[in-house]
């Protein structure tokens, strides 16, 4: 019998108790939030510096104008795509085992997508001119398309988190009597008078299905358009027609890794071993194998096709990667962050929760540096050679403010996930119960 | 017999070697006496120098290098730098003869250039010699006719019609060359000789690009012995060029207002379509609230 859906021995009350237990503001949470807040404030001090002095405090310059901010943005957009894969593609294919972890995937997606928009603003020297993008933006510009899809994706992800959660919010409203007043009020208004009526379920399912269908093209276009920001520029290393699928496949790798890490965290801290089982990790591991395989395939294409040619600018770019200036990072990322982890998780013992989580951390780190490799080296090899410029413009290294602001984006993501996971149950209670009843009645 | 053949070949090689060695040894190259004394019928002016330069750069630089730079190709005998003293020491006639006839590795340019063009090259080579004073032929008793030319275009046969007169009389056997003047140089249309009516026909390529009205600036030269004439005229004989602004019309690279229609439609239909669906869902949430009582 399958472990992921075998909860026959749990009573409904037990499930309610287990899954609602985490909706509280315990001491541990306050400590953790305090730590995050202090770190965030330190990082924000650097952002204040950047606001005062402009982008001069970063390592960016005329040649490398997209540094780790944009790499980080690409990484965030990528990671947020997993919500679509898990809840929509697998959900609609009626893959039952994903249901308990679908909400975690949605949380990860929403948090990363929300912060991705903010990262773009940190890359602006004059954020006060943000509105100009909307006033003077050209409809021909992929940047305008990107803004349109990112905003849309955030809204869809939010709705997709919220609407299927209605029964659980109602449960919070009914069962949690010892939470603060404002919180009770919030549950009351957010639950939309949920009463478990058949019609309400019907409506909820209808809207959810609509969203699940909508999110597929939006998620695909959010990352395809992000890749077009690069691919539509005439530059060696970017000027590639497969950049869209290349980015999307890479996104699933990063997203799977992020979800595995989040799953591990919730399972241990929220004591959810009965709900997020070892079998879930095994299956997520297998999913990771699949998406990594596709990504490796695209990587091979991205390298061998331009690299095969003798003396084109693209070939030079690939050669720089393979054995030139960027080779150390390149091989660390490709072998250490992709191929070796991929080979490891082919073996079942490596798909146990702890080893898989460690591998996922390595993959996620590799995925981040991979984005830097995509964004930065190309700008250092323009078609017109870099000449007669200040020293230091022939290279790029991020400064402390840049690193701190990037760290801030991660802190924000963790904060958003933490708060949401404290306000709402991270495992969909009604779906677990439904599953169980379904199984028991068989 | 067979052995004998090999023997012959060896002898032949030796003879060849001797011949080559002989040429090498005979390093100074003399033009025949009467060629040596030949003088340019034309006064070397800036125009000739410029023309000569173009011809030189196309046909001579590969071996002789840039005059004055001593960068000629090393070979035996050496081609020499045209600006060098030794090179300049010879007469105009000798230079003219050597370029025209060639010797050994020095190609023969007789078929490549007409006489006046060869003199252009000599004029160019001489322009590197500050001490040079052109010796002009003795013109006493020689009457140089003064040419007048009239140009017209026969659009039925796409030909430029050049009439050459001197004192109202048609001039036969005059060499005529016609050019189209451009911003950075000129394009040779063709060369012809006048017939007994003093008329020469030069073919015109009908696809030649002209200005908006199909006009081009035509330059025609007529030469015969010492006589020389040149006219320039704007003539309608080429294809009119329609000029378009690079940002005319709708383009990906244009302003927002001039974005391609298909792009605008695609973008706004998708964005509004998706947001319409989202608003539909958001407003639909009210229905969930309404449905709280079981019907």
XYZ file of C-alpha atoms in Angstrom:
737
model
C 0.000 0.000 0.000
C 1.105 3.466 -0.809
C 2.473 5.463 2.070
C 1.538 8.903 0.770
C -2.175 8.237 0.866
C -2.438 5.752 3.684
C -3.825 7.679 6.596
C -6.578 5.310 7.422
C -5.466 5.035 10.996
C -5.934 8.775 11.638
C -9.222 10.113 12.884
C -10.630 13.378 11.563
C -10.158 15.029 14.934
C -6.554 13.896 14.978
C -5.981 15.383 11.525
C -7.563 18.686 12.537
C -5.432 18.772 15.646
C -2.183 17.871 13.889
C -2.579 20.317 11.082
C -4.035 23.245 12.998
C -1.434 22.941 15.736
C 0.977 25.098 13.823
C -1.358 28.009 13.455
C -0.145 29.904 16.512
C 2.408 32.513 17.461
C 4.725 30.481 19.664
C 7.986 31.558 21.208
C 10.015 29.710 18.622
C 8.262 31.632 15.885
C 8.883 34.959 17.596
C 12.556 34.167 18.013
C 12.880 33.175 14.384
C 10.986 36.235 13.175
C 13.066 38.450 15.410
C 16.231 37.033 13.930
C 14.902 37.526 10.394
C 13.793 41.077 11.146
C 17.133 42.128 12.578
C 18.971 40.633 9.600
C 16.574 42.343 7.227
C 17.109 45.708 8.893
C 20.867 45.337 8.567
C 20.462 44.570 4.877
C 18.012 47.409 4.414
C 20.635 49.788 5.756
C 22.652 48.937 2.651
C 19.644 49.568 0.477
C 19.318 52.961 2.143
C 22.942 53.587 1.123
C 22.132 52.613 -2.417
C 19.106 54.901 -2.448
C 21.267 57.792 -1.281
C 24.271 57.261 -3.479
C 22.765 55.456 -6.426
C 24.024 52.317 -8.129
C 27.582 53.560 -7.707
C 27.705 51.589 -4.465
C 27.364 48.385 -6.493
C 29.936 46.685 -8.685
C 27.850 47.428 -11.757
C 29.251 49.617 -14.520
C 28.726 50.522 -18.166
C 29.643 47.057 -19.395
C 28.174 44.839 -16.703
C 24.952 46.682 -15.975
C 23.153 43.474 -15.050
C 24.911 41.838 -12.136
C 23.734 39.643 -9.282
C 20.500 41.618 -8.920
C 19.277 40.485 -12.295
C 20.779 37.020 -11.854
C 18.871 36.836 -8.595
C 15.717 38.062 -10.304
C 15.992 35.313 -12.913
C 16.575 32.817 -10.125
C 13.497 33.999 -8.220
C 11.251 33.912 -11.248
C 12.599 30.450 -11.996
C 11.963 29.122 -8.508
C 8.445 30.507 -8.463
C 7.516 28.445 -11.507
C 7.259 25.262 -9.456
C 3.821 26.263 -8.197
C 2.546 25.842 -11.697
C 4.188 22.475 -12.244
C 3.124 20.889 -8.993
C -0.339 22.241 -8.375
C -1.449 22.737 -11.938
C 0.168 20.163 -14.204
C 0.334 17.345 -11.663
C -2.890 18.454 -9.987
C -4.894 18.365 -13.180
C -3.381 15.040 -14.146
C -4.952 13.828 -10.878
C -1.607 12.846 -9.424
C -2.882 12.181 -5.912
C 0.328 12.223 -3.945
C 1.047 15.906 -4.632
C -2.072 17.122 -2.823
C -0.544 17.414 0.665
C 2.529 19.250 -0.694
C 0.747 21.369 -3.300
C 0.136 24.195 -0.837
C 3.799 24.273 0.104
C 4.636 24.582 -3.593
C 2.125 27.426 -3.896
C 3.615 29.190 -0.882
C 7.096 28.939 -2.383
C 5.777 30.160 -5.737
C 3.918 33.131 -4.304
C 6.763 34.248 -2.049
C 9.399 34.040 -4.767
C 7.174 35.724 -7.358
C 6.309 38.589 -5.013
C 9.923 39.279 -4.147
C 11.055 38.918 -7.779
C 9.184 42.123 -8.573
C 10.941 43.904 -5.723
C 14.367 42.755 -6.920
C 13.794 44.545 -10.206
C 13.293 47.739 -8.248
C 16.584 47.238 -6.395
C 18.322 47.157 -9.776
C 17.048 50.662 -10.501
C 19.226 53.622 -9.638
C 16.138 55.826 -9.531
C 13.288 53.717 -8.190
C 11.220 56.887 -7.968
C 10.974 56.690 -11.743
C 9.344 53.279 -11.675
C 6.084 54.702 -12.966
C 7.846 55.811 -16.142
C 7.982 52.181 -17.184
C 4.199 52.223 -17.332
C 3.874 55.720 -18.744
C 6.603 55.570 -21.369
C 7.104 51.838 -21.821
C 7.068 50.564 -25.381
C 4.813 47.628 -26.122
C 7.655 46.206 -28.221
C 9.922 45.875 -25.216
C 10.288 42.479 -23.501
C 10.756 44.422 -20.257
C 7.178 45.679 -20.528
C 5.951 42.161 -21.283
C 7.913 40.876 -18.314
C 6.312 43.337 -15.941
C 2.875 42.439 -17.258
C 3.367 38.704 -16.760
C 5.146 38.942 -13.402
C 2.311 41.005 -11.932
C -0.273 38.645 -13.391
C 1.562 35.614 -12.084
C 1.711 37.027 -8.566
C -2.054 37.601 -8.608
C -2.846 34.146 -10.012
C -0.510 32.473 -7.519
C -2.184 34.377 -4.714
C -5.643 33.354 -5.847
C -4.513 29.789 -6.371
C -3.235 29.700 -2.831
C -6.333 31.370 -1.423
C -9.320 29.795 -3.157
C -8.542 26.111 -2.474
C -7.768 27.134 1.107
C -11.302 28.417 1.823
C -12.477 25.278 3.698
C -9.343 25.353 5.826
C -9.783 29.048 6.612
C -13.308 28.245 7.703
C -11.905 25.498 9.902
C -9.523 28.009 11.486
C -12.451 30.332 12.025
C -14.458 27.623 13.746
C -11.784 25.803 15.731
C -9.217 28.402 16.741
C -10.705 30.277 19.616
C -7.537 31.257 21.406
C -5.967 33.354 18.661
C -5.922 37.183 18.756
C -9.088 39.089 17.894
C -7.794 40.524 14.619
C -6.877 37.063 13.477
C -10.348 35.719 14.179
C -11.777 38.672 12.310
C -9.458 37.967 9.418
C -10.518 34.316 9.219
C -14.116 35.384 9.359
C -13.880 37.748 6.415
C -11.471 35.620 4.402
C -13.554 32.488 4.740
C -16.379 34.174 2.794
C -18.963 32.535 4.978
C -17.761 29.101 4.023
C -20.241 26.509 5.158
C -19.142 23.343 3.357
C -22.235 23.401 1.155
C -22.134 21.401 -2.048
C -22.639 24.524 -4.111
C -19.709 26.235 -2.438
C -17.501 23.262 -3.217
C -18.743 23.285 -6.773
C -17.908 26.969 -7.205
C -14.568 26.591 -5.518
C -13.626 23.686 -7.752
C -14.742 25.587 -10.837
C -12.655 28.671 -10.025
C -9.703 26.565 -9.016
C -9.819 24.683 -12.285
C -9.981 27.951 -14.220
C -6.938 29.202 -12.377
C -5.087 25.936 -12.879
C -5.616 26.253 -16.617
C -4.771 29.963 -16.723
C -1.602 29.569 -14.764
C 0.038 27.232 -17.278
C 0.408 29.741 -20.125
C 1.144 32.556 -17.688
C 3.850 30.623 -15.896
C 5.382 29.495 -19.178
C 5.344 33.034 -20.495
C 6.711 34.593 -17.325
C 9.901 32.625 -17.655
C 9.995 32.602 -21.428
C 9.702 36.385 -21.428
C 12.421 36.564 -18.789
C 14.626 34.553 -21.120
C 13.712 36.884 -23.980
C 15.083 39.799 -22.012
C 18.369 38.156 -22.897
C 17.697 36.216 -26.078
C 16.281 39.188 -27.953
C 19.520 41.075 -27.468
C 22.221 40.623 -30.093
C 24.923 39.265 -27.846
C 27.064 36.177 -27.897
C 25.797 33.687 -25.343
C 22.294 35.157 -25.226
C 21.280 35.200 -28.848
C 19.764 31.727 -28.713
C 16.387 30.510 -29.952
C 16.131 27.792 -27.290
C 16.524 30.221 -24.400
C 12.819 29.988 -23.507
C 12.597 26.218 -22.963
C 16.128 26.255 -21.547
C 15.037 28.703 -18.853
C 11.747 26.943 -18.161
C 13.400 23.548 -17.724
C 16.011 25.101 -15.441
C 13.237 26.738 -13.459
C 11.655 23.406 -12.623
C 14.973 22.120 -11.286
C 15.389 25.114 -8.976
C 11.725 25.029 -7.952
C 11.703 21.304 -7.126
C 14.787 21.801 -4.986
C 13.183 24.743 -3.156
C 9.983 22.791 -2.501
C 11.958 19.824 -1.153
C 13.779 22.115 1.254
C 10.512 23.712 2.383
C 8.920 20.278 2.787
C 11.782 19.131 4.968
C 11.574 22.233 7.096
C 7.817 21.976 7.679
C 7.880 18.240 8.242
C 10.438 18.526 11.008
C 9.379 21.771 12.646
C 5.647 21.248 12.371
C 5.861 17.537 13.182
C 4.083 16.505 10.017
C 5.760 13.134 9.458
C 2.380 11.484 9.045
C 1.361 13.856 6.269
C 4.572 14.683 4.469
C 5.995 11.199 4.312
C 9.288 9.718 3.214
C 7.402 8.599 0.163
C 6.709 12.205 -0.749
C 10.407 12.886 -0.725
C 11.020 9.839 -2.845
C 8.509 11.042 -5.412
C 9.743 14.619 -5.370
C 13.221 13.158 -5.876
C 11.986 11.294 -8.915
C 10.329 14.444 -10.241
C 13.631 16.223 -9.741
C 15.390 13.498 -11.734
C 12.966 14.023 -14.579
C 13.251 17.814 -14.735
C 17.025 17.701 -14.234
C 17.305 15.304 -17.141
C 15.449 17.719 -19.405
C 17.621 20.552 -18.164
C 20.838 18.645 -18.765
C 19.611 18.008 -22.289
C 19.078 21.738 -22.898
C 22.447 22.533 -21.366
C 24.161 20.165 -23.764
C 22.410 21.909 -26.649
C 23.329 25.351 -25.398
C 26.988 24.379 -25.220
C 27.680 21.985 -28.044
C 25.882 23.817 -30.841
C 27.675 27.170 -30.549
C 30.862 25.551 -29.201
C 31.211 23.286 -32.230
C 31.812 26.255 -34.506
C 35.355 27.426 -34.872
C 35.612 31.140 -34.425
C 32.242 32.778 -33.877
C 31.642 35.081 -30.942
C 29.297 32.461 -29.474
C 31.984 29.801 -29.740
C 34.433 32.078 -27.932
C 31.831 32.588 -25.233
C 31.392 28.836 -24.803
C 35.148 28.294 -24.772
C 35.536 30.921 -22.047
C 33.027 28.881 -20.072
C 34.602 25.504 -20.761
C 38.244 26.311 -20.103
C 38.679 30.050 -19.911
C 37.988 32.809 -17.473
C 34.711 31.429 -16.101
C 35.568 27.747 -16.188
C 35.899 27.165 -12.436
C 32.422 28.453 -11.671
C 31.055 26.781 -14.774
C 32.254 23.291 -13.880
C 31.310 23.689 -10.242
C 27.795 24.620 -11.296
C 27.392 22.054 -14.042
C 28.997 19.089 -12.317
C 28.571 19.953 -8.644
C 25.193 21.649 -8.951
C 23.543 19.538 -11.594
C 25.154 16.374 -12.953
C 26.496 14.825 -9.745
C 23.353 15.549 -7.676
C 21.298 14.214 -10.540
C 23.297 10.996 -10.632
C 23.066 10.650 -6.846
C 19.290 10.939 -6.654
C 18.948 8.152 -9.158
C 19.631 5.907 -6.158
C 16.759 5.309 -3.785
C 18.666 5.816 -0.503
C 19.578 9.312 -1.727
C 15.884 10.155 -2.017
C 15.316 9.747 1.725
C 14.286 13.061 3.354
C 17.646 14.146 4.798
C 19.999 13.228 1.942
C 17.532 14.538 -0.619
C 17.251 17.849 1.231
C 21.020 18.222 1.355
C 21.215 17.499 -2.362
C 18.394 19.983 -2.956
C 20.336 22.697 -1.123
C 23.356 22.022 -3.351
C 21.179 22.087 -6.473
C 19.523 25.326 -5.408
C 22.896 26.973 -4.757
C 24.107 25.706 -8.135
C 20.976 27.073 -9.753
C 21.687 30.513 -8.322
C 25.249 30.586 -9.612
C 24.060 29.215 -12.924
C 22.002 32.391 -13.365
C 25.084 34.495 -12.681
C 26.895 32.509 -15.385
C 24.081 33.208 -17.806
C 23.854 36.918 -17.050
C 27.350 38.249 -16.386
C 30.067 36.740 -18.672
C 28.224 37.702 -21.848
C 28.389 41.365 -20.930
C 32.139 41.150 -20.460
C 32.557 39.954 -24.044
C 30.814 42.564 -26.206
C 31.324 42.525 -29.955
C 33.262 45.780 -29.724
C 36.172 45.135 -27.389
C 36.250 46.954 -24.063
C 38.860 49.704 -24.533
C 39.921 52.954 -22.881
C 37.728 52.508 -19.823
C 38.476 52.906 -16.131
C 40.306 50.035 -14.559
C 37.929 47.448 -13.174
C 35.416 47.790 -15.980
C 36.873 44.732 -17.646
C 35.560 42.588 -14.806
C 32.717 42.433 -12.332
C 32.592 41.605 -8.667
C 29.590 42.388 -6.491
C 30.086 44.790 -3.579
C 28.904 44.393 0.017
C 25.701 46.423 -0.488
C 24.859 44.297 -3.509
C 25.343 41.066 -1.591
C 23.424 42.402 1.403
C 20.473 43.518 -0.715
C 20.440 40.129 -2.410
C 20.477 38.411 0.960
C 17.583 40.681 1.951
C 15.510 39.264 -0.883
C 15.993 35.754 0.496
C 15.126 36.914 4.010
C 11.934 38.441 2.655
C 10.969 35.187 0.963
C 11.549 33.228 4.144
C 9.550 35.802 6.127
C 6.607 35.652 3.745
C 6.570 31.862 3.838
C 6.950 31.821 7.617
C 4.118 34.244 8.250
C 1.757 32.573 5.790
C 2.567 29.178 7.260
C 1.727 30.528 10.686
C -1.557 32.052 9.613
C -2.804 29.064 7.653
C -2.266 25.299 7.754
C 0.473 24.322 5.318
C -1.099 20.990 4.475
C -4.623 21.207 3.032
C -6.736 19.682 5.788
C -9.920 19.154 3.839
C -8.099 17.447 1.013
C -6.303 15.083 3.373
C -9.625 14.212 4.968
C -11.294 13.795 1.636
C -8.505 11.481 0.513
C -8.832 9.460 3.659
C -12.600 9.099 3.429
C -12.253 8.206 -0.178
C -9.809 5.452 0.680
C -11.818 4.197 3.639
C -15.027 3.967 1.667
C -13.434 1.890 -1.041
C 66.273 6.080 -75.819
C 64.597 6.390 -72.485
C 67.820 7.324 -70.771
C 68.467 9.929 -73.384
C 65.175 11.680 -72.629
C 66.071 12.162 -68.964
C 69.369 13.559 -70.081
C 67.681 16.116 -72.281
C 65.497 17.280 -69.460
C 68.508 17.889 -67.260
C 70.172 19.926 -69.992
C 66.956 21.878 -70.479
C 66.835 22.684 -66.775
C 70.415 23.889 -66.802
C 69.727 26.114 -69.779
C 66.662 27.550 -68.101
C 68.659 28.234 -64.992
C 71.303 30.032 -67.028
C 68.667 32.113 -68.742
C 67.119 33.134 -65.439
C 70.516 33.858 -63.933
C 71.305 35.959 -66.965
C 68.148 38.059 -66.531
C 68.981 38.476 -62.872
C 72.427 39.635 -63.602
C 71.201 42.179 -66.085
C 69.738 44.226 -63.252
C 69.310 47.514 -64.991
C 66.550 47.548 -67.484
C 66.760 49.897 -70.439
C 63.922 51.008 -72.630
C 64.662 51.346 -76.356
C 66.122 54.780 -77.207
C 63.154 56.227 -79.080
C 60.765 55.064 -76.284
C 63.069 56.674 -73.762
C 62.550 60.053 -75.330
C 58.794 59.849 -75.567
C 57.027 62.643 -73.681
C 53.595 62.869 -72.164
C 51.293 64.875 -74.351
C 49.377 65.899 -71.215
C 50.350 68.286 -68.486
C 50.475 66.307 -65.229
C 47.778 67.931 -63.145
C 46.093 66.953 -59.864
C 43.352 65.237 -61.758
C 45.797 62.921 -63.497
C 47.643 62.241 -60.240
C 44.402 61.263 -58.547
C 43.432 58.906 -61.351
C 46.911 57.475 -61.431
C 46.757 56.848 -57.729
C 43.599 54.794 -58.025
C 45.102 52.713 -60.815
C 48.349 52.298 -58.909
C 46.638 51.191 -55.731
C 44.598 48.629 -57.626
C 47.327 47.190 -59.825
C 50.772 47.957 -58.470
C 50.744 48.150 -54.651
C 50.859 44.375 -54.261
C 54.434 44.359 -55.615
C 55.718 47.913 -55.418
C 54.205 48.777 -52.071
C 53.193 52.285 -51.053
C 55.544 54.808 -52.685
C 57.979 56.269 -50.166
C 57.563 53.440 -47.659
C 60.145 51.053 -49.134
C 57.714 48.226 -48.548
C 57.839 46.583 -51.967
C 57.647 42.807 -52.120
C 61.097 41.249 -51.872
C 61.826 39.410 -55.105
C 64.648 39.144 -57.585
C 65.010 41.441 -59.377
C 63.397 43.766 -56.850
C 60.427 45.820 -58.089
C 61.766 48.871 -56.264
C 59.958 51.713 -54.559
C 58.602 54.181 -57.161
C 59.519 57.102 -54.895
C 63.164 55.996 -54.675
C 65.836 58.053 -56.369
C 66.938 55.209 -58.622
C 63.401 54.640 -59.823
C 62.830 58.313 -60.484
C 66.128 58.638 -62.344
C 64.608 57.346 -65.582
C 62.750 59.378 -68.136
C 58.963 59.570 -68.413
C 59.175 57.650 -71.662
C 61.153 54.845 -70.063
C 58.642 54.471 -67.245
C 55.791 54.542 -69.702
C 57.442 51.859 -71.801
C 58.283 49.590 -68.876
C 54.793 49.691 -67.467
C 53.302 49.099 -70.871
C 55.587 46.250 -71.909
C 56.696 44.661 -68.602
C 59.568 42.219 -68.150
C 59.924 38.950 -66.207
C 57.774 39.237 -63.108
C 56.794 42.808 -63.924
C 53.502 42.311 -65.760
C 52.742 43.842 -69.076
C 49.952 46.416 -68.710
C 49.533 47.169 -72.403
C 46.080 45.608 -72.499
C 44.985 46.802 -69.094
C 45.452 50.546 -69.550
C 45.016 52.956 -72.433
C 47.860 55.381 -73.096
C 46.271 58.257 -71.215
C 45.767 55.994 -68.214
C 49.384 54.915 -68.317
C 50.375 58.562 -68.273
C 48.120 59.035 -65.229
C 50.212 56.424 -63.421
C 53.430 58.102 -64.453
C 52.019 61.406 -63.194
C 51.223 59.744 -59.893
C 54.707 58.233 -59.556
C 56.236 61.615 -60.391
C 54.189 63.303 -57.691
C 56.583 61.770 -55.155
C 59.523 63.579 -56.684
C 59.767 67.188 -55.575
C 62.600 68.004 -57.970
C 60.695 66.751 -60.953
C 59.983 69.216 -63.761
C 57.814 67.850 -66.495
C 59.329 68.124 -69.944
C 56.612 68.823 -72.463
C 56.913 68.012 -76.130
C 57.818 70.739 -78.550
C 54.499 71.957 -79.828
C 55.754 74.300 -82.421
C 53.763 73.936 -85.625
C 51.418 71.463 -84.027
C 47.829 72.605 -84.014
C 45.864 71.169 -81.127
C 42.192 71.147 -81.906
C 39.893 72.423 -79.206
C 37.133 69.913 -78.672
C 33.581 70.686 -77.792
C 31.248 67.907 -76.744
C 27.540 67.484 -76.622
C 25.963 64.708 -74.571
C 22.553 63.179 -74.914
C 20.847 59.994 -73.839
C 19.004 57.736 -76.210
C 16.503 56.005 -73.990
C 15.316 53.670 -76.734
C 18.600 51.813 -76.786
C 19.981 52.903 -73.394
C 23.002 54.570 -74.884
C 24.879 57.721 -74.034
C 25.488 59.630 -77.260
C 28.664 61.725 -77.310
C 29.286 64.118 -80.200
C 32.778 65.569 -80.487
C 33.357 68.757 -82.530
C 36.194 71.084 -83.163
C 35.115 74.372 -84.657
C 31.763 72.887 -85.630
C 33.403 69.985 -87.459
C 32.734 66.413 -86.277
C 35.909 64.694 -85.070
C 36.400 61.034 -85.987
C 38.614 58.514 -84.128
C 38.572 60.350 -80.846
C 38.797 58.140 -77.723
C 35.856 58.819 -75.495
C 35.456 57.541 -71.937
C 32.341 58.185 -69.897
C 32.003 58.035 -66.113
C 29.292 58.496 -63.532
C 30.535 60.686 -60.714
C 29.865 59.520 -57.193
C 30.606 60.977 -53.817
C 33.805 59.049 -53.290
C 34.955 58.267 -56.793
C 33.720 57.583 -60.246
C 32.290 54.645 -62.043
C 33.402 53.889 -65.571
C 30.397 53.572 -67.859
C 32.399 52.619 -70.907
C 34.821 53.641 -73.615
C 34.311 54.157 -77.326
C 35.757 55.785 -80.404
C 33.916 58.412 -82.394
C 32.813 57.415 -85.886
C 33.197 59.522 -88.985
C 30.276 61.668 -87.851
C 32.124 62.415 -84.639
C 29.664 60.345 -82.605
C 30.483 57.724 -79.985
C 27.948 55.512 -78.223
C 28.439 54.264 -74.682
C 26.155 51.619 -73.185
C 24.275 52.642 -70.066
C 23.091 50.028 -67.596
C 19.387 50.813 -67.146
C 19.436 49.592 -63.545
C 22.052 52.165 -62.557
C 20.669 53.975 -59.493
C 20.189 57.712 -59.894
C 18.617 60.319 -57.662
C 14.866 60.709 -57.074
C 14.424 61.790 -60.716
C 16.857 59.270 -62.143
C 19.554 61.897 -62.617
C 23.258 61.112 -62.500
C 26.302 63.325 -62.893
C 28.044 62.185 -66.076
C 31.640 63.044 -66.908
C 33.010 62.406 -70.377
C 36.597 62.706 -71.516
C 37.710 62.879 -75.127
C 41.363 62.410 -76.108
C 43.237 62.140 -79.331
C 46.953 62.756 -79.544
C 47.495 66.091 -77.872
C 43.889 67.091 -77.817
C 41.928 66.621 -74.636
C 38.548 67.724 -73.390
C 36.260 67.012 -70.494
C 32.612 67.812 -69.748
C 30.342 67.141 -66.837
C 26.581 67.133 -67.040
C 23.622 66.045 -64.917
C 21.563 63.755 -67.079
C 18.369 61.822 -66.580
C 19.381 58.324 -67.628
C 19.353 56.097 -64.541
C 16.737 54.446 -62.421
C 15.039 56.838 -59.988
C 15.787 55.975 -56.354
C 12.918 56.102 -53.937
C 14.167 57.145 -50.549
C 12.512 55.777 -47.428
C 13.037 56.885 -43.892
C 14.345 54.030 -41.750
C 11.642 54.685 -39.160
C 8.831 55.125 -41.634
C 5.941 52.802 -40.876
C 5.395 50.419 -37.993
C 8.379 48.525 -36.677
C 9.590 46.562 -33.684
C 12.347 49.149 -33.253
C 10.103 52.184 -33.559
C 8.338 54.207 -30.907
C 5.450 52.845 -28.900
C 3.000 54.736 -31.059
C 4.439 53.119 -34.170
C 4.485 49.570 -32.808
C 3.285 46.863 -35.209
C -0.470 46.376 -35.035
C -0.217 42.597 -34.635
C 2.003 43.091 -31.597
C -0.301 45.598 -29.985
C -3.303 43.364 -30.552
C -1.536 40.256 -29.262
C -0.217 42.007 -26.191
C -3.365 43.818 -25.163
C -5.755 40.994 -26.010
C -3.709 38.546 -23.928
C -3.237 40.884 -20.990
C -6.840 42.035 -20.913
C -8.095 38.522 -21.592
C -6.256 37.082 -18.634
C -7.212 39.942 -16.342
C -10.800 39.672 -17.404
C -10.763 36.033 -16.353
C -9.127 36.934 -13.062
C -11.684 39.636 -12.324
C -14.410 37.172 -13.202
C -13.056 34.843 -10.540
C -12.581 37.600 -7.962
C -16.134 38.800 -8.427
C -17.279 35.202 -8.435
C -16.079 34.899 -4.871
C -19.293 36.724 -3.929
C -21.211 33.754 -5.226
C -19.373 31.511 -2.814
C -20.545 33.742 -0.013
C -24.111 33.664 -1.302
C -24.030 29.889 -1.513
C -23.471 29.431 2.203
C -27.076 28.320 2.751
C -27.847 25.008 1.192
C -30.530 25.587 -1.409
